[in-house]
GROMACS .gro file of C-alpha atoms in nm:
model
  408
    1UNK     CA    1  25.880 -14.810   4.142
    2UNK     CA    2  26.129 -14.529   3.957
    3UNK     CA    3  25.938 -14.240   3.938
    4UNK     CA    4  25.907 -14.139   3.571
    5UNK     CA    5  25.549 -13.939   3.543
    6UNK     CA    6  25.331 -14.206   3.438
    7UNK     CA    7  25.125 -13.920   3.233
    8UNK     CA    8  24.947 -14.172   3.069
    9UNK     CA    9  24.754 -14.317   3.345
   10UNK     CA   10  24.661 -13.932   3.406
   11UNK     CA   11  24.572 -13.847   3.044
   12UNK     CA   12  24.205 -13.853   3.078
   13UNK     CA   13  24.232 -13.619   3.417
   14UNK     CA   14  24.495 -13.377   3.273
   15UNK     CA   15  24.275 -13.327   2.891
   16UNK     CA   16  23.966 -13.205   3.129
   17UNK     CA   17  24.174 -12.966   3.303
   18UNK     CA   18  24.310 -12.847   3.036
   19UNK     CA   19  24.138 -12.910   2.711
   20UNK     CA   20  24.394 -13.139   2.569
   21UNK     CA   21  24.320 -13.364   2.280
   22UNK     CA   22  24.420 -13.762   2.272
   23UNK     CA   23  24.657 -13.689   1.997
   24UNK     CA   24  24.868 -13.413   2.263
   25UNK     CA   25  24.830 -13.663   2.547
   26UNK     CA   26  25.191 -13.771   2.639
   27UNK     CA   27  25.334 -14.124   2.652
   28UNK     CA   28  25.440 -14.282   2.996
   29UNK     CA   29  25.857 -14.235   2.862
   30UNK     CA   30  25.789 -13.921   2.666
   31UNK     CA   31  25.668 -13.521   2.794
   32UNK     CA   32  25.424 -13.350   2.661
   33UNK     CA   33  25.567 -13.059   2.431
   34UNK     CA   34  25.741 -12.733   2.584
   35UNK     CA   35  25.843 -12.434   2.509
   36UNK     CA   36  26.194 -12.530   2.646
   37UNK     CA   37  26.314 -12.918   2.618
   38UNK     CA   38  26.361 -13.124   2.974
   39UNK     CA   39  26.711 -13.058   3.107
   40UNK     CA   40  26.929 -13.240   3.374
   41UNK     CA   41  27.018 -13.106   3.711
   42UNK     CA   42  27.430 -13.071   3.655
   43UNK     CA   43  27.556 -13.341   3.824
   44UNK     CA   44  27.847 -13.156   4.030
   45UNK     CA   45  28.075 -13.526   3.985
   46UNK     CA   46  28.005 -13.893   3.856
   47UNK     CA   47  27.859 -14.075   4.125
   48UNK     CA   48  28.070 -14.312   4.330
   49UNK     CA   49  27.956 -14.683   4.390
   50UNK     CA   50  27.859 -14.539   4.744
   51UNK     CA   51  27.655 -14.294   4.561
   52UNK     CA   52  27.464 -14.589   4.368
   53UNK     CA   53  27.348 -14.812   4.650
   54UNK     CA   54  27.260 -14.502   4.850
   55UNK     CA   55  27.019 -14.450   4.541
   56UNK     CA   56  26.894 -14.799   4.524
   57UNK     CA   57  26.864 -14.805   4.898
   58UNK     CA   58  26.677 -14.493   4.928
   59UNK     CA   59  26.402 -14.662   4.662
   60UNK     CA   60  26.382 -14.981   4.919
   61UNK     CA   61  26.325 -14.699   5.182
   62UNK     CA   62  26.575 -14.898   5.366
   63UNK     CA   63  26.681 -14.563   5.613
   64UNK     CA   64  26.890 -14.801   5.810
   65UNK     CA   65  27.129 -14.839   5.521
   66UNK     CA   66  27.107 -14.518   5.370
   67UNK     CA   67  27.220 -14.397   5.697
   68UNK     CA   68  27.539 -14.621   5.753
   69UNK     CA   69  27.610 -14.551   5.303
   70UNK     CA   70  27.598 -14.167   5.426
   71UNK     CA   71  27.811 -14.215   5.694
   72UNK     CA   72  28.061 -14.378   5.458
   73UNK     CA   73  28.008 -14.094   5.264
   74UNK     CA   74  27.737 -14.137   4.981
   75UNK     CA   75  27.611 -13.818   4.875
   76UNK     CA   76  27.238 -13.765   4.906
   77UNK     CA   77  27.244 -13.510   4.612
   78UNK     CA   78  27.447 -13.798   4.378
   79UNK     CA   79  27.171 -13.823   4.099
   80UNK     CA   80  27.147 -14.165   3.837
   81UNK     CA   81  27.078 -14.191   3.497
   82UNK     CA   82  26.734 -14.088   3.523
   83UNK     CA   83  26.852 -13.755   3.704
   84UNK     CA   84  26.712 -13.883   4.042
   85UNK     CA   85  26.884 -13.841   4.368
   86UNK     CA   86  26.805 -14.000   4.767
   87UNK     CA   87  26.683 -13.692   4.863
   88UNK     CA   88  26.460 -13.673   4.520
   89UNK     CA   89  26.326 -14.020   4.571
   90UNK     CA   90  26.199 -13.940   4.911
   91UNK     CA   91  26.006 -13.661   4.846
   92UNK     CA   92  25.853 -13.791   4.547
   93UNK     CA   93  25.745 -14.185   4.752
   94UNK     CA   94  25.650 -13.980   5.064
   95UNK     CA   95  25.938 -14.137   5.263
   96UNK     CA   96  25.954 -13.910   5.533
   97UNK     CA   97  26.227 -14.045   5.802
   98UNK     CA   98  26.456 -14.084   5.459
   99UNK     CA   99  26.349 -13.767   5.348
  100UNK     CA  100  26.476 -13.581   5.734
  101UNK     CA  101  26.777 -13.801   5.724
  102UNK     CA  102  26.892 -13.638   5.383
  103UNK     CA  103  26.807 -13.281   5.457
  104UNK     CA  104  26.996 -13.374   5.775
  105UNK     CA  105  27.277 -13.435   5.502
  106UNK     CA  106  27.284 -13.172   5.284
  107UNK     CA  107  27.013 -13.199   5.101
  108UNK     CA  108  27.001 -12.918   4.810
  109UNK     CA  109  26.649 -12.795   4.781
  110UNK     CA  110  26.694 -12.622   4.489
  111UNK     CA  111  26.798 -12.931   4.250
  112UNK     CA  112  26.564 -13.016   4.006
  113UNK     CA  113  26.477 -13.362   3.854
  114UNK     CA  114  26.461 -13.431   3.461
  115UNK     CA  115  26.174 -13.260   3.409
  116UNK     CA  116  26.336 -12.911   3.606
  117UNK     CA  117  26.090 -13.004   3.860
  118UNK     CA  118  26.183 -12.936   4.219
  119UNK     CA  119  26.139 -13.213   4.505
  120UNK     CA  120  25.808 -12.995   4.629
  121UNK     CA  121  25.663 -13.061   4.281
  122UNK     CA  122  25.711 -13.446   4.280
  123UNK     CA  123  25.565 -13.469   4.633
  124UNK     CA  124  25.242 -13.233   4.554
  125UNK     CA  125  25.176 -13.448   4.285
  126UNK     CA  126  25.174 -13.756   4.503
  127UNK     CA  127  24.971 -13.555   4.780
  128UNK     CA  128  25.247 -13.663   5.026
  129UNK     CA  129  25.113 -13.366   5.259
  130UNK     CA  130  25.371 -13.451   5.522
  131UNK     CA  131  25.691 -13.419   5.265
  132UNK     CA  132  25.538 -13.087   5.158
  133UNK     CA  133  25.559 -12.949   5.519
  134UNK     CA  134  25.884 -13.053   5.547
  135UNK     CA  135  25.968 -12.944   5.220
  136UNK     CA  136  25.826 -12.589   5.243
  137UNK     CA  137  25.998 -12.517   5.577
  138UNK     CA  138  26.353 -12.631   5.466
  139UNK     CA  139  26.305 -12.337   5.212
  140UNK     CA  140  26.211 -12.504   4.863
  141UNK     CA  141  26.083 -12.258   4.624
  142UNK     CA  142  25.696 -12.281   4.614
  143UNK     CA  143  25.614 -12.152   4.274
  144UNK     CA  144  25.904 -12.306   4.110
  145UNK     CA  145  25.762 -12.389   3.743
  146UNK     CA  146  25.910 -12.676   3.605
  147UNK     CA  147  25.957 -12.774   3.231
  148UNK     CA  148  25.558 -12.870   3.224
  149UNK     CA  149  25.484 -12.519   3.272
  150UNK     CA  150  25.333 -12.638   3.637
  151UNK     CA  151  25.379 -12.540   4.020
  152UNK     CA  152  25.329 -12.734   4.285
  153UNK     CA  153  25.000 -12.630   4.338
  154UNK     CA  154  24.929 -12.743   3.959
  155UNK     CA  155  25.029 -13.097   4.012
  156UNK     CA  156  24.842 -13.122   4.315
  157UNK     CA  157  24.504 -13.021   4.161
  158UNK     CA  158  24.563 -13.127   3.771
  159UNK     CA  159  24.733 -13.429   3.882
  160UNK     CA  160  24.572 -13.505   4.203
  161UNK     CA  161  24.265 -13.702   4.327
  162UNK     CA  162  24.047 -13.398   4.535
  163UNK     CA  163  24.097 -13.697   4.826
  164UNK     CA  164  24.146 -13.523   5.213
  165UNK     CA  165  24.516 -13.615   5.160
  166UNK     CA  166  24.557 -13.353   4.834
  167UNK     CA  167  24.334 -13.104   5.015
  168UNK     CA  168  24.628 -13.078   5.293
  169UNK     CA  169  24.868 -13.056   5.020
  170UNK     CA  170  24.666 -12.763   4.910
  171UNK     CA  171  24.647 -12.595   5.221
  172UNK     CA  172  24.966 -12.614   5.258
  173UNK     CA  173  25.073 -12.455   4.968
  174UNK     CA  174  24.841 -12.189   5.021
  175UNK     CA  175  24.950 -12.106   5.352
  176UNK     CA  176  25.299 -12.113   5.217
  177UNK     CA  177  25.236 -11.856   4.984
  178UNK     CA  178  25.150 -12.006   4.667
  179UNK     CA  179  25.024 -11.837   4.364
  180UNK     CA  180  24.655 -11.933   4.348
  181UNK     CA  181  24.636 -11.720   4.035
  182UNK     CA  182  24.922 -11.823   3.855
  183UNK     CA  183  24.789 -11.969   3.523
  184UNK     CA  184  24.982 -12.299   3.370
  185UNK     CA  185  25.215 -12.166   3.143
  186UNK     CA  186  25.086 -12.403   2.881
  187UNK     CA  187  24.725 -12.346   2.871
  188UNK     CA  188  24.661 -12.050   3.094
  189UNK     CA  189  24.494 -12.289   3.349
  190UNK     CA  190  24.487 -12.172   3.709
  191UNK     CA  191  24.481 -12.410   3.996
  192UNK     CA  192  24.111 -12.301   4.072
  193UNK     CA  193  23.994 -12.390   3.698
  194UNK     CA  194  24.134 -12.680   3.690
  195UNK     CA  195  24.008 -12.785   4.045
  196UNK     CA  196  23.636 -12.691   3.906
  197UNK     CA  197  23.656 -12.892   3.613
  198UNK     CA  198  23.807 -13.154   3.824
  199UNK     CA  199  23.514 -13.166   4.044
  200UNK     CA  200  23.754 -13.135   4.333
  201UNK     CA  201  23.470 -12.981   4.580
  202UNK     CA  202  23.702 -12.951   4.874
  203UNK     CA  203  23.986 -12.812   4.666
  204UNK     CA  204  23.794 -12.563   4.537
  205UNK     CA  205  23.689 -12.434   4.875
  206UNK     CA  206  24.055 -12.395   4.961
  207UNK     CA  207  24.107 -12.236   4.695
  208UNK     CA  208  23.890 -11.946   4.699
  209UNK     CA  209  23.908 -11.860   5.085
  210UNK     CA  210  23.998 -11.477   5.020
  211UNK     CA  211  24.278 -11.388   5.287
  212UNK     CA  212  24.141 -11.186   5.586
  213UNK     CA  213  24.223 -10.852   5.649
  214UNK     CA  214  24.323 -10.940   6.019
  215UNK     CA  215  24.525 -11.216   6.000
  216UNK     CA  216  24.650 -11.289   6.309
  217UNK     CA  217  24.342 -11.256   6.474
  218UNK     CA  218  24.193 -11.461   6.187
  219UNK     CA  219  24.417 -11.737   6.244
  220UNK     CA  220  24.304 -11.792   6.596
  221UNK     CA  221  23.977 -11.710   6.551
  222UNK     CA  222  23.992 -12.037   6.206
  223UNK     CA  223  24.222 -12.309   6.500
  224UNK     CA  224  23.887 -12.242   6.741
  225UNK     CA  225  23.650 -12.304   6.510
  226UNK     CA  226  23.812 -12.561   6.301
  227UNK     CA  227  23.767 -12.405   5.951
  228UNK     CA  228  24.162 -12.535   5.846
  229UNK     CA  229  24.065 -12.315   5.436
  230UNK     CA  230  24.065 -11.999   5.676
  231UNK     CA  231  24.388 -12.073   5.864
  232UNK     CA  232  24.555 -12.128   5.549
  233UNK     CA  233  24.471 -11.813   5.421
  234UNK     CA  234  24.503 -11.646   5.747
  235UNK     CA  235  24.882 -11.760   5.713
  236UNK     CA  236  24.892 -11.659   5.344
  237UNK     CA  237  24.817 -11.312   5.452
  238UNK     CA  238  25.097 -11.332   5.669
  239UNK     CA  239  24.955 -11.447   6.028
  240UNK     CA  240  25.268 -11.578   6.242
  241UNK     CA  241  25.216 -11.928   6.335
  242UNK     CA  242  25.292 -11.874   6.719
  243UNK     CA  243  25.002 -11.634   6.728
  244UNK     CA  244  24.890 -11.548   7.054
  245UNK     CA  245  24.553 -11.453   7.247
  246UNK     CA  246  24.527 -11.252   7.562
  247UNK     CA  247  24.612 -11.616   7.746
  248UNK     CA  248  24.931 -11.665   7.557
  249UNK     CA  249  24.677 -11.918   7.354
  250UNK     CA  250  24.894 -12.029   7.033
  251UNK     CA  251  24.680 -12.143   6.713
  252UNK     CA  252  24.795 -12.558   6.739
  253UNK     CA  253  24.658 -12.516   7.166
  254UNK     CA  254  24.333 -12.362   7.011
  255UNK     CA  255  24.337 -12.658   6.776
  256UNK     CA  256  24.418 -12.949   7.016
  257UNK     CA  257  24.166 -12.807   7.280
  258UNK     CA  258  23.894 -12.783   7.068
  259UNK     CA  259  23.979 -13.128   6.875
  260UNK     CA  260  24.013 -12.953   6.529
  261UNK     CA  261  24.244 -13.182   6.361
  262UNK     CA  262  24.286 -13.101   6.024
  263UNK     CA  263  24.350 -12.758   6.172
  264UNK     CA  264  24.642 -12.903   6.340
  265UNK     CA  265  24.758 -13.092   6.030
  266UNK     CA  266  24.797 -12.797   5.869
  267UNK     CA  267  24.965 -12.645   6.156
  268UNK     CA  268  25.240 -12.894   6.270
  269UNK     CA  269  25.278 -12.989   5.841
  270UNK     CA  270  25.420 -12.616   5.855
  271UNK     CA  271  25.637 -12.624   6.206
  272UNK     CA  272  25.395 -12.527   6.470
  273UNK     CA  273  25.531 -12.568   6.834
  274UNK     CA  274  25.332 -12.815   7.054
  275UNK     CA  275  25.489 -12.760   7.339
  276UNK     CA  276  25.420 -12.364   7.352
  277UNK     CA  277  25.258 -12.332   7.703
  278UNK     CA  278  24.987 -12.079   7.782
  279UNK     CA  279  24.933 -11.886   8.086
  280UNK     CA  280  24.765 -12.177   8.258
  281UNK     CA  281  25.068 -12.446   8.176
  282UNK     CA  282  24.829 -12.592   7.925
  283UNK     CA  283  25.027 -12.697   7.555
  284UNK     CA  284  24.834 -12.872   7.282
  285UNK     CA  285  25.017 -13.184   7.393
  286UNK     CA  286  24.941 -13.164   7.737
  287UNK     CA  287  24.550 -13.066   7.653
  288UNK     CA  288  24.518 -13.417   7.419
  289UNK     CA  289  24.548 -13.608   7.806
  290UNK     CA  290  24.241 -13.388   7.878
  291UNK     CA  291  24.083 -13.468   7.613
  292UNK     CA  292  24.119 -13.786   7.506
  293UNK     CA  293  24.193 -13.720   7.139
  294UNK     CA  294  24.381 -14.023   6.990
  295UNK     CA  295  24.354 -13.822   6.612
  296UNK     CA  296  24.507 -13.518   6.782
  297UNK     CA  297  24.766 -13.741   6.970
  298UNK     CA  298  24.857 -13.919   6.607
  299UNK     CA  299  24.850 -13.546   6.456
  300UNK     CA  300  25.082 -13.434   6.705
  301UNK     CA  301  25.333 -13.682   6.745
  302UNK     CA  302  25.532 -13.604   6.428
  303UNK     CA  303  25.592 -13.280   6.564
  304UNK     CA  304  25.787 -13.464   6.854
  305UNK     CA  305  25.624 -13.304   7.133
  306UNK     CA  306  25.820 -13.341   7.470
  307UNK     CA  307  25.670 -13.621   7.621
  308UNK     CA  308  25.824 -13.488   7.982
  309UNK     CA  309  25.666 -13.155   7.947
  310UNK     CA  310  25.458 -13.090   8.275
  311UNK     CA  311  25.111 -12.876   8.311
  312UNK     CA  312  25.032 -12.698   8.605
  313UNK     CA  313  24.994 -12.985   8.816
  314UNK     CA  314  25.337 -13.085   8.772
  315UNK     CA  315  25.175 -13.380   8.560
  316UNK     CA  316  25.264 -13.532   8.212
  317UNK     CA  317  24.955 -13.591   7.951
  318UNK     CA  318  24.904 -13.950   8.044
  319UNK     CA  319  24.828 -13.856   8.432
  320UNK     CA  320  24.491 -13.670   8.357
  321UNK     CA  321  24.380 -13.896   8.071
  322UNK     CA  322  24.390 -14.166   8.372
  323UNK     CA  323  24.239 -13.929   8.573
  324UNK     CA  324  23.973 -13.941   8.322
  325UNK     CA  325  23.911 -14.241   8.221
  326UNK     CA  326  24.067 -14.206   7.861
  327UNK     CA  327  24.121 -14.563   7.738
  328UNK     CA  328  24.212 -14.542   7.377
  329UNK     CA  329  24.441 -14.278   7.461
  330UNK     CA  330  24.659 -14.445   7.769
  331UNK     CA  331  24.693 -14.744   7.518
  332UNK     CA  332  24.792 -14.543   7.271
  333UNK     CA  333  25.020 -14.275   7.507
  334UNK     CA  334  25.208 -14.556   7.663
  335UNK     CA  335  25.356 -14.694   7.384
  336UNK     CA  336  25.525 -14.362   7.292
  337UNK     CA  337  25.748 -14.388   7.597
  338UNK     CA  338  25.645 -14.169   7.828
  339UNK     CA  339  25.686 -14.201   8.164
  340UNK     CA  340  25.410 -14.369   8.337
  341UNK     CA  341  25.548 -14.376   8.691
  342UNK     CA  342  25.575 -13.970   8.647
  343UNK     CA  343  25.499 -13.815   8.955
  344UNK     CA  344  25.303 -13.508   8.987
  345UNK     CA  345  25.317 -13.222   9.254
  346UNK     CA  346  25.037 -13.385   9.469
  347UNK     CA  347  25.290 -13.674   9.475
  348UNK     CA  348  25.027 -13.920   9.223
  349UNK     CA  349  25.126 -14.101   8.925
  350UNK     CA  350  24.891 -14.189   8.633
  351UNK     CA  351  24.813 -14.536   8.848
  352UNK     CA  352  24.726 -14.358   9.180
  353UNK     CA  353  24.492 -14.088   8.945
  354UNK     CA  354  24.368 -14.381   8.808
  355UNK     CA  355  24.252 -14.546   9.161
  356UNK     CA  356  24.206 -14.221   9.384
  357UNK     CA  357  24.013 -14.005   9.113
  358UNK     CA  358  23.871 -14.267   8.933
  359UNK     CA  359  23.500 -14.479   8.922
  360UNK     CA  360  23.610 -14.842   8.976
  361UNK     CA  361  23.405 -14.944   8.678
  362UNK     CA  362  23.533 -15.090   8.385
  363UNK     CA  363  23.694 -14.762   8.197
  364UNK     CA  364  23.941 -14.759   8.513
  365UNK     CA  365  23.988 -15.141   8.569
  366UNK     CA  366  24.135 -15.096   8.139
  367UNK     CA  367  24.331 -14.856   8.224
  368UNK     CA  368  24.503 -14.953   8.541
  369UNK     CA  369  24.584 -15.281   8.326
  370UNK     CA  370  24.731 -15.065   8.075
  371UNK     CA  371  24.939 -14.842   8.281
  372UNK     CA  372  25.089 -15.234   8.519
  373UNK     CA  373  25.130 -15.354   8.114
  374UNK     CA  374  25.338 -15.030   8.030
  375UNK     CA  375  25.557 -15.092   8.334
  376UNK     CA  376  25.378 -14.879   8.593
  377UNK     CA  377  25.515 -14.987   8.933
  378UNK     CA  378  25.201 -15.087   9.143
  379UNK     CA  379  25.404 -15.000   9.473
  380UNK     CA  380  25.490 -14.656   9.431
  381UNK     CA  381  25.278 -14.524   9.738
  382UNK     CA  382  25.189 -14.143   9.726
  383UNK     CA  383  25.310 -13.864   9.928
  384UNK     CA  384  25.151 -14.023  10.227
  385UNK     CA  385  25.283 -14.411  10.218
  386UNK     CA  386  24.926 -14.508  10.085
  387UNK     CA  387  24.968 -14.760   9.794
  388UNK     CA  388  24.753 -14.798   9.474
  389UNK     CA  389  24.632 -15.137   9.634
  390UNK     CA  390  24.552 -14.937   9.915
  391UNK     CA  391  24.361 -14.646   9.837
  392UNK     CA  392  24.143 -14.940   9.592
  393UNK     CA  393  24.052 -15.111   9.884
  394UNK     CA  394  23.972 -14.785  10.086
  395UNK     CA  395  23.722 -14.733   9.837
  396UNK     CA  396  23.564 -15.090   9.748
  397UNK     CA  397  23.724 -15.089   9.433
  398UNK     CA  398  23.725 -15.465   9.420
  399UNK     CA  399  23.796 -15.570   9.051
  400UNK     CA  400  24.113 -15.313   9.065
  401UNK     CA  401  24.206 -15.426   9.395
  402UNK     CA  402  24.191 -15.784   9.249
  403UNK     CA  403  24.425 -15.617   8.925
  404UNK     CA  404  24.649 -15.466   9.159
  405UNK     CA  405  24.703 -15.759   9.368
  406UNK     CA  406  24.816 -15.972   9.067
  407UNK     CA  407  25.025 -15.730   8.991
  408UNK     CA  408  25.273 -15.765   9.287
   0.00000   0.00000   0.00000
């Protein structure tokens, strides 16, 4: 649906926060009253019939389309009638491949819907936490005001739901600097007041982490211990988010080792590196094969990790997860595409981990199905010549022999 600030349906939300009577409430089609009168984004040229299916496409979030229109040359910054643009449309419905494929285009960050509101505004208020990453690191102007007399961080208390998705939104904006302080030019509500009259318990708490005096140190200290309010204010303060410990530790490793995901959200929603390797080989993608950690695996992925990245073994994640008998994460590793014939430097794949370091009992007889389902050859033989089948019989591994033997 067009996005047009249904303010309506929000009426009763935004007349708590701000004290509001029914008769000031706005209608669905008209804004509340400002100081200053909504205004277009100039529109630098009439858009071309390109331009209007790009537009239409991008609501469909039909990327495939958008892509070849581009290509033909639509412009992603061509706006419609309703001063609404590709790139505008994506941040505000949380299409995220659409959203990289336009910033990949061109993408102005600094143009401004109907309402003077940048695309960071429309995609706080939605609590699209991922879009806001993305948003914030292609250099959109965090406390941008916009004819409302709100910031991002405004609309994504006064006009959010307090639900875990809006607390990332939150954190992110805090971490990129937002003005928690800043009162609504309207009212003189701050984000904080409204969040407290919103109920919004885990808001709040975000909200009034005080920055730390050490913030580096702070940071690292907040991606061990999981407390994701602290790391946001660590990077408020001005922590870099490559931080390092004595062991060349970076915050997203603390994070992934330690399974503190909404740590990491916060992290990778602001550009972390998961492949930064510590003195030991270790990255937070390699660490999720050691631990397990599907939610960390899902957190990571949209950070496009490289999948051939080796630890100190010479092995990719999916080799000690095998090792370990990590089932929910070698079903969910192997559909990413890594490589699960990968051979390490004691001359193993994840199959031959799976049979030689293994138990035999059921966690390993799921997993060496997975890894013969994924394509894993079952005749790649290690350094010595000795096959998976092999080494399974060696050890009375009978229900994996029997696996193996099908497999040929």
């Amino acid at each position: 649906m067009k996005l047009t600030r249904a303010l309506s349906a929000a009426a009763v939300i935004l007349m708590a926060a701000t004290g509001c009577s029914t008769t000031e409430a706005a209608s669905p089609t008209t804004p509340p009253p400002t100081t200053t009168p909504p205004t277009t984004t100039p529109r630098p040229s009439m858009p071309t019939e390109l331009d209007h299916q790009l537009i239409a496409a991008a609501w469909k979030n039909d990327v495939a389309t958008a892509r070849r229109l581009i290509t033909a040359g639509a412009d992603v910054n061509a706006v419609d009638d309703t001063v609404q643009s590709a790139f505008l449309i994506a941040a505000s419905e949380g299409y995220v491949e659409l959203l990289d494929l336009t910033l990949q285009h061109g993408a102005d960050v600094r143009s401004l819907d109907s309402y003077r509101g940048t695309a960071l505004i429309r995609a706080a208020e939605r609590g699209h936490a991922a879009v806001v990453g993305r948003l914030i690191r292609a250099g959109v102007t965090v406390d941008h005001v916009n004819n409302l007399g709100w910031t991002a961080l405004h609309e994504a208390v006064l006009l959010g739901k307090g639900t875990p998705q809006y607390v990332d939104t939150v954190r992110l904006l805090i971490a990129a600097g937002a003005d928690r302080a800043k009162p609504a030019e309207r009212d003189g509500v701050t984000a904080v007041q409204g969040a407290r009259k919103l109920g919004q318990t885990a808001v709040i708490a975000a909200l009034e982490t005080e920055r730390p005096s050490s913030p580096a140190a702070a940071l690292l200290a907040a991606a061990t211990s999981g407390d994701a309010n602290g790391a946001a204010a660590a990077l408020a303060a001005g922590a870099p988010i490559e931080s390092t410990d004595s062991k060349r530790r970076t915050p997203l490793l603390l994070a992934s080792s330690n399974d503190r995901v909404e740590v990491a959200r916060l992290l990778v929603g602001l550009g972390a590196d998961p492949d930064a390797q510590d003195d030991r080989q270790d990255s937070a993608w390699l660490v999720t094969g050691v631990t397990g950690s599907v939610a960390m695996l899902e957190t990571l992925l949209p950070a496009q990790p490289d999948l051939t990245l080796r630890n100190r073994f010479g092995g990719v994640s999916v080799i000690p997860a095998s090792e370990r008998g990590h089932v929910d994460y070698v079903r969910r590793v192997v559909k990413t595409g890594i490589d699960v014939d990968h051979v390490n430097d004691l001359g193993w794949t994840a199959l031959l981990e799976a049979v030689i370091l293994g138990k035999g009992t059921g966690a390993w007889q799921q997993i060496v199905r997975l890894l013969l389902a994924a394509g894993a050859d079952p005749s790649r033989a290690d350094s010595d010549g000795v096959t998976p089948l092999q080494h399974a019989e060696r050890r009375g591994y009978d229900e994996i022999a029997t696996i193996l033997r099908g497999a040929r």
